[in-house]
Amino acid sequence: MPENYRILVVDDDFAIVNIIESALKTAGYGVLTAHDGERACALAASESPHLIIMDVMMPRCNGILATMRIREHLNVPILMLSAKAEGSDRVLGLEAGADDYLVKPFYQQELLARVAALLRRYDTLGSIRETAPNEQIRVGDIVLDKAAKQLIVRGEPVRLTATEFKILSVLMATPGRVYSAEEIYERAWDTDAYAVENTVMVHISRIREKLELNPKKPAYLKVVWGIGYVFEAP
């Protein structure tokens, strides 16, 4: 239920924070607020929110830096906000560790849909309370342990975000099957896909950095040009 979730809203624009806070509270969520990246990092550490909505441009510590700092310790889903629609801004946020991206201005219904989808994925990872079946997916020397919510790479545990875990759950469940970026987004983000190629590509790149010996020449997570991505044993 929404009332079981606390969401941290971070933006230096007080009016935007008030609008988002009102929409979230009306939907039943608990809300924490901050107006700069430093305060966001402190609240993330002390209050353990279930989701963070983070603006990019802020004083003292911008949203990109704050996201990177939070990602060092927490796998909490992060929805990045920005007034810029440029692809480079989107990529920077995703590379810093954000799970999804929303451009201002946005409809409240779209914001709430993204929040609900991110929280469903967070629950699936088991970071809150849900217990997944005792199941392991093994492809070569890569193991995705759904019970422990952990990736094991050549015998060593590797930390994943909720989004990375979900993407690997999709791809590793059917080794050798090629998934388009749209299919991956719809299954992992649990929402409709529209112009999602760059978003999926950045997450795939982050996953490769964590499991491939040579991410530039991946042995497991490969691109099939013009079609999509496939996970298979070398």
mmCIF file of C-alpha atoms in Angstrom:
data_model
loop_
_atom_site.group_PDB
_atom_site.id
_atom_site.type_symbol
_atom_site.label_atom_id
_atom_site.label_comp_id
_atom_site.label_asym_id
_atom_site.label_seq_id
_atom_site.Cartn_x
_atom_site.Cartn_y
_atom_site.Cartn_z
ATOM 1 C CA MET A 1 0.000 0.000 0.000
ATOM 2 C CA PRO A 2 1.251 3.565 -0.743
ATOM 3 C CA GLU A 3 1.163 4.593 2.931
ATOM 4 C CA ASN A 4 3.924 2.074 3.635
ATOM 5 C CA TYR A 5 6.328 4.000 1.392
ATOM 6 C CA ARG A 6 8.354 7.125 2.145
ATOM 7 C CA ILE A 7 9.460 9.179 -0.844
ATOM 8 C CA LEU A 8 12.195 11.814 -0.714
ATOM 9 C CA VAL A 9 11.538 14.773 -3.047
ATOM 10 C CA VAL A 10 14.597 16.908 -3.830
ATOM 11 C CA ASP A 11 14.395 20.191 -5.788
ATOM 12 C CA ASP A 12 15.584 23.746 -5.137
ATOM 13 C CA ASP A 13 12.303 25.063 -6.562
ATOM 14 C CA PHE A 14 9.976 25.200 -3.550
ATOM 15 C CA ALA A 15 6.875 25.459 -5.748
ATOM 16 C CA ILE A 16 7.738 22.239 -7.606
ATOM 17 C CA VAL A 17 8.458 20.441 -4.335
ATOM 18 C CA ASN A 18 5.069 21.543 -3.015
ATOM 19 C CA ILE A 19 3.274 20.329 -6.164
ATOM 20 C CA ILE A 20 4.989 16.924 -6.103
ATOM 21 C CA GLU A 21 4.531 16.575 -2.347
ATOM 22 C CA SER A 22 0.808 17.318 -2.663
ATOM 23 C CA ALA A 23 0.360 14.795 -5.495
ATOM 24 C CA LEU A 24 2.226 12.068 -3.597
ATOM 25 C CA LYS A 25 0.386 12.664 -0.335
ATOM 26 C CA THR A 26 -2.964 12.622 -2.167
ATOM 27 C CA ALA A 27 -1.941 9.228 -3.594
ATOM 28 C CA GLY A 28 -1.215 8.020 -0.057
ATOM 29 C CA TYR A 29 2.596 8.187 0.096
ATOM 30 C CA GLY A 30 4.676 9.518 2.960
ATOM 31 C CA VAL A 31 6.913 12.381 1.818
ATOM 32 C CA LEU A 32 10.267 13.836 2.903
ATOM 33 C CA THR A 33 11.639 16.975 1.227
ATOM 34 C CA ALA A 34 15.032 18.582 0.607
ATOM 35 C CA HIS A 35 16.143 21.575 -1.448
ATOM 36 C CA ASP A 36 19.789 20.756 -2.180
ATOM 37 C CA GLY A 37 21.945 17.713 -2.776
ATOM 38 C CA GLU A 38 23.741 17.856 0.562
ATOM 39 C CA ARG A 39 20.485 17.659 2.496
ATOM 40 C CA ALA A 40 19.269 14.907 0.167
ATOM 41 C CA CYS A 41 22.303 12.757 0.926
ATOM 42 C CA ALA A 42 21.864 13.285 4.662
ATOM 43 C CA LEU A 43 18.164 12.361 4.576
ATOM 44 C CA ALA A 44 18.802 9.351 2.363
ATOM 45 C CA ALA A 45 21.293 8.043 4.926
ATOM 46 C CA SER A 46 19.234 8.775 8.033
ATOM 47 C CA GLU A 47 15.665 8.112 6.855
ATOM 48 C CA SER A 48 16.123 5.268 4.302
ATOM 49 C CA PRO A 49 13.396 6.414 1.885
ATOM 50 C CA HIS A 50 11.915 3.832 -0.459
ATOM 51 C CA LEU A 51 12.302 6.117 -3.499
ATOM 52 C CA ILE A 52 14.001 9.431 -4.313
ATOM 53 C CA ILE A 53 12.774 12.007 -6.833
ATOM 54 C CA MET A 54 15.888 14.067 -7.615
ATOM 55 C CA ASP A 55 16.241 17.298 -9.594
ATOM 56 C CA VAL A 56 19.442 17.713 -11.613
ATOM 57 C CA MET A 57 20.249 21.412 -11.203
ATOM 58 C CA MET A 58 20.577 22.392 -7.537
ATOM 59 C CA PRO A 59 22.963 24.450 -5.358
ATOM 60 C CA ARG A 60 25.711 23.106 -3.077
ATOM 61 C CA CYS A 61 25.568 19.593 -4.541
ATOM 62 C CA ASN A 62 23.698 18.971 -7.799
ATOM 63 C CA GLY A 63 21.491 15.976 -8.473
ATOM 64 C CA ILE A 64 24.136 14.084 -10.445
ATOM 65 C CA LEU A 65 26.692 14.262 -7.627
ATOM 66 C CA ALA A 66 24.080 13.525 -4.974
ATOM 67 C CA THR A 67 22.928 10.445 -6.900
ATOM 68 C CA MET A 68 26.499 9.168 -7.191
ATOM 69 C CA ARG A 69 27.048 9.621 -3.441
ATOM 70 C CA ILE A 70 23.777 7.904 -2.537
ATOM 71 C CA ARG A 71 24.539 5.011 -4.897
ATOM 72 C CA GLU A 72 27.731 4.253 -2.953
ATOM 73 C CA HIS A 73 25.591 2.974 -0.073
ATOM 74 C CA LEU A 74 21.962 2.511 -1.168
ATOM 75 C CA ASN A 75 20.079 0.702 -3.938
ATOM 76 C CA VAL A 76 16.993 2.896 -3.470
ATOM 77 C CA PRO A 77 15.257 3.726 -6.787
ATOM 78 C CA ILE A 78 16.011 7.243 -8.043
ATOM 79 C CA LEU A 79 13.815 9.129 -10.516
ATOM 80 C CA MET A 80 15.755 12.033 -12.009
ATOM 81 C CA LEU A 81 14.021 15.299 -12.945
ATOM 82 C CA SER A 82 15.360 17.950 -15.305
ATOM 83 C CA ALA A 83 14.112 20.953 -17.260
ATOM 84 C CA LYS A 84 16.383 19.848 -20.104
ATOM 85 C CA ALA A 85 15.345 17.210 -22.612
ATOM 86 C CA GLU A 86 18.815 16.779 -24.137
ATOM 87 C CA GLY A 87 20.036 13.198 -24.406
ATOM 88 C CA SER A 88 23.380 14.067 -22.791
ATOM 89 C CA ASP A 89 21.626 15.236 -19.629
ATOM 90 C CA ARG A 90 19.598 12.034 -19.523
ATOM 91 C CA VAL A 91 22.698 9.873 -20.003
ATOM 92 C CA LEU A 92 24.598 11.687 -17.241
ATOM 93 C CA GLY A 93 21.787 11.016 -14.784
ATOM 94 C CA LEU A 94 21.485 7.361 -15.710
ATOM 95 C CA GLU A 95 25.244 6.843 -15.641
ATOM 96 C CA ALA A 96 25.323 8.375 -12.158
ATOM 97 C CA GLY A 97 22.944 5.641 -11.022
ATOM 98 C CA ALA A 98 19.423 6.967 -11.605
ATOM 99 C CA ASP A 99 16.811 4.371 -12.557
ATOM 100 C CA ASP A 100 14.579 6.537 -14.714
ATOM 101 C CA TYR A 101 14.263 10.076 -16.031
ATOM 102 C CA LEU A 102 11.407 12.578 -16.325
ATOM 103 C CA VAL A 103 11.577 15.930 -18.127
ATOM 104 C CA LYS A 104 9.847 19.011 -16.715
ATOM 105 C CA PRO A 105 7.087 20.016 -17.161
ATOM 106 C CA PHE A 106 5.322 16.678 -16.667
ATOM 107 C CA TYR A 107 1.801 15.482 -15.944
ATOM 108 C CA GLN A 108 1.162 14.425 -12.357
ATOM 109 C CA GLN A 109 -0.357 11.181 -13.652
ATOM 110 C CA GLU A 110 2.901 10.360 -15.451
ATOM 111 C CA LEU A 111 4.933 11.091 -12.333
ATOM 112 C CA LEU A 112 2.700 8.856 -10.208
ATOM 113 C CA ALA A 113 2.877 6.068 -12.811
ATOM 114 C CA ARG A 114 6.692 6.194 -12.820
ATOM 115 C CA VAL A 115 6.758 6.200 -9.009
ATOM 116 C CA ALA A 116 4.444 3.170 -8.814
ATOM 117 C CA ALA A 117 6.508 1.260 -11.404
ATOM 118 C CA LEU A 118 9.795 1.982 -9.619
ATOM 119 C CA LEU A 119 8.380 0.907 -6.265
ATOM 120 C CA ARG A 120 7.055 -2.349 -7.738
ATOM 121 C CA ARG A 121 10.548 -3.096 -9.016
ATOM 122 C CA TYR A 122 12.062 -2.176 -5.644
ATOM 123 C CA ASP A 123 9.717 -4.635 -3.944
ATOM 124 C CA THR A 124 10.651 -7.323 -6.462
ATOM 125 C CA LEU A 125 14.313 -6.879 -5.553
ATOM 126 C CA GLY A 126 13.326 -7.570 -1.963
ATOM 127 C CA SER A 127 14.680 -4.339 -0.558
ATOM 128 C CA ILE A 128 11.458 -3.708 1.379
ATOM 129 C CA ARG A 129 9.559 -6.809 2.318
ATOM 130 C CA GLU A 130 8.741 -9.179 -0.542
ATOM 131 C CA THR A 131 10.295 -12.632 -0.623
ATOM 132 C CA ALA A 132 10.999 -14.148 -4.019
ATOM 133 C CA PRO A 133 11.073 -17.865 -4.771
ATOM 134 C CA ASN A 134 14.230 -19.763 -3.920
ATOM 135 C CA GLU A 135 15.619 -19.741 -7.410
ATOM 136 C CA GLN A 136 18.947 -19.306 -9.101
ATOM 137 C CA ILE A 137 19.552 -18.545 -12.761
ATOM 138 C CA ARG A 138 22.970 -19.706 -13.944
ATOM 139 C CA VAL A 139 24.496 -18.843 -17.313
ATOM 140 C CA GLY A 140 28.118 -19.924 -17.571
ATOM 141 C CA ASP A 141 29.894 -18.601 -14.466
ATOM 142 C CA ILE A 142 27.292 -15.875 -13.885
ATOM 143 C CA VAL A 143 24.601 -16.628 -11.268
ATOM 144 C CA LEU A 144 21.545 -14.510 -10.476
ATOM 145 C CA ASP A 145 20.269 -15.587 -7.064
ATOM 146 C CA LYS A 146 16.637 -14.483 -6.803
ATOM 147 C CA ALA A 147 16.299 -15.650 -3.212
ATOM 148 C CA ALA A 148 19.334 -13.689 -1.992
ATOM 149 C CA LYS A 149 18.681 -10.873 -4.506
ATOM 150 C CA GLN A 150 22.307 -11.093 -5.547
ATOM 151 C CA LEU A 151 24.466 -11.417 -8.629
ATOM 152 C CA ILE A 152 27.445 -13.778 -8.364
ATOM 153 C CA VAL A 153 30.155 -13.176 -10.970
ATOM 154 C CA ARG A 154 32.864 -15.808 -11.139
ATOM 155 C CA GLY A 155 32.235 -16.657 -7.499
ATOM 156 C CA GLU A 156 32.179 -13.070 -6.225
ATOM 157 C CA PRO A 157 29.023 -11.173 -5.144
ATOM 158 C CA VAL A 158 28.258 -8.017 -7.121
ATOM 159 C CA ARG A 159 25.900 -5.241 -6.033
ATOM 160 C CA LEU A 160 22.998 -4.343 -8.329
ATOM 161 C CA THR A 161 20.406 -1.615 -8.333
ATOM 162 C CA ALA A 162 16.754 -2.691 -8.480
ATOM 163 C CA THR A 163 16.622 -1.797 -12.168
ATOM 164 C CA GLU A 164 19.796 -3.716 -13.022
ATOM 165 C CA PHE A 165 18.476 -6.762 -11.141
ATOM 166 C CA LYS A 166 15.200 -6.655 -13.058
ATOM 167 C CA ILE A 167 16.922 -6.292 -16.438
ATOM 168 C CA LEU A 168 19.142 -9.291 -15.726
ATOM 169 C CA SER A 169 16.134 -11.277 -14.491
ATOM 170 C CA VAL A 170 14.495 -10.697 -17.873
ATOM 171 C CA LEU A 171 17.550 -11.442 -20.012
ATOM 172 C CA MET A 172 18.987 -14.377 -18.040
ATOM 173 C CA ALA A 173 15.644 -16.173 -17.747
ATOM 174 C CA THR A 174 15.852 -17.055 -21.453
ATOM 175 C CA PRO A 175 19.529 -17.223 -22.509
ATOM 176 C CA GLY A 176 19.992 -16.765 -26.233
ATOM 177 C CA ARG A 177 16.713 -14.890 -26.721
ATOM 178 C CA VAL A 178 17.085 -11.424 -28.223
ATOM 179 C CA TYR A 179 15.053 -8.665 -26.562
ATOM 180 C CA SER A 180 14.467 -5.272 -28.121
ATOM 181 C CA ALA A 181 15.074 -2.170 -26.004
ATOM 182 C CA GLU A 182 11.302 -1.643 -25.898
ATOM 183 C CA GLU A 183 10.691 -5.178 -24.591
ATOM 184 C CA ILE A 184 13.350 -4.796 -21.918
ATOM 185 C CA TYR A 185 11.928 -1.454 -20.796
ATOM 186 C CA GLU A 186 8.330 -2.690 -20.660
ATOM 187 C CA ARG A 187 9.293 -5.788 -18.638
ATOM 188 C CA ALA A 188 11.865 -4.174 -16.339
ATOM 189 C CA TRP A 189 10.208 -0.795 -15.814
ATOM 190 C CA ASP A 190 6.697 -2.289 -15.894
ATOM 191 C CA THR A 191 5.335 0.540 -18.037
ATOM 192 C CA ASP A 192 4.878 1.420 -21.704
ATOM 193 C CA ALA A 193 8.020 2.119 -23.724
ATOM 194 C CA TYR A 194 8.495 5.287 -25.765
ATOM 195 C CA ALA A 195 11.880 6.455 -27.106
ATOM 196 C CA VAL A 196 13.709 4.315 -24.527
ATOM 197 C CA GLU A 197 16.766 3.180 -26.509
ATOM 198 C CA ASN A 198 19.257 5.478 -24.729
ATOM 199 C CA THR A 199 17.849 4.692 -21.289
ATOM 200 C CA VAL A 200 18.171 0.934 -21.797
ATOM 201 C CA MET A 201 21.593 1.300 -23.428
ATOM 202 C CA VAL A 202 23.030 3.150 -20.413
ATOM 203 C CA HIS A 203 21.732 0.519 -17.982
ATOM 204 C CA ILE A 204 23.130 -2.289 -20.165
ATOM 205 C CA SER A 205 26.500 -0.515 -20.150
ATOM 206 C CA ARG A 206 26.459 -0.285 -16.334
ATOM 207 C CA ILE A 207 25.626 -3.989 -16.040
ATOM 208 C CA ARG A 208 28.480 -4.910 -18.383
ATOM 209 C CA GLU A 209 30.909 -2.980 -16.202
ATOM 210 C CA LYS A 210 29.869 -5.194 -13.292
ATOM 211 C CA LEU A 211 29.998 -8.629 -14.914
ATOM 212 C CA GLU A 212 32.217 -8.603 -18.005
ATOM 213 C CA LEU A 213 35.987 -9.096 -17.868
ATOM 214 C CA ASN A 214 36.221 -6.710 -20.837
ATOM 215 C CA PRO A 215 33.066 -4.560 -21.079
ATOM 216 C CA LYS A 216 34.137 -3.273 -24.506
ATOM 217 C CA LYS A 217 34.161 -6.878 -25.795
ATOM 218 C CA PRO A 218 31.350 -8.486 -23.778
ATOM 219 C CA ALA A 219 31.241 -12.266 -23.563
ATOM 220 C CA TYR A 220 27.772 -12.509 -21.996
ATOM 221 C CA LEU A 221 25.643 -9.423 -22.512
ATOM 222 C CA LYS A 222 25.775 -8.655 -26.217
ATOM 223 C CA VAL A 223 24.096 -6.272 -28.606
ATOM 224 C CA VAL A 224 22.421 -7.616 -31.739
ATOM 225 C CA TRP A 225 22.654 -4.583 -33.985
ATOM 226 C CA GLY A 226 19.335 -3.237 -35.152
ATOM 227 C CA ILE A 227 17.389 -5.700 -32.981
ATOM 228 C CA GLY A 228 18.296 -5.541 -29.295
ATOM 229 C CA TYR A 229 20.221 -7.372 -26.568
ATOM 230 C CA VAL A 230 20.899 -10.995 -25.668
ATOM 231 C CA PHE A 231 22.430 -12.747 -22.654
ATOM 232 C CA GLU A 232 24.193 -16.020 -23.448
ATOM 233 C CA ALA A 233 27.133 -18.144 -22.338
ATOM 234 C CA PRO A 234 30.407 -17.537 -24.193
#
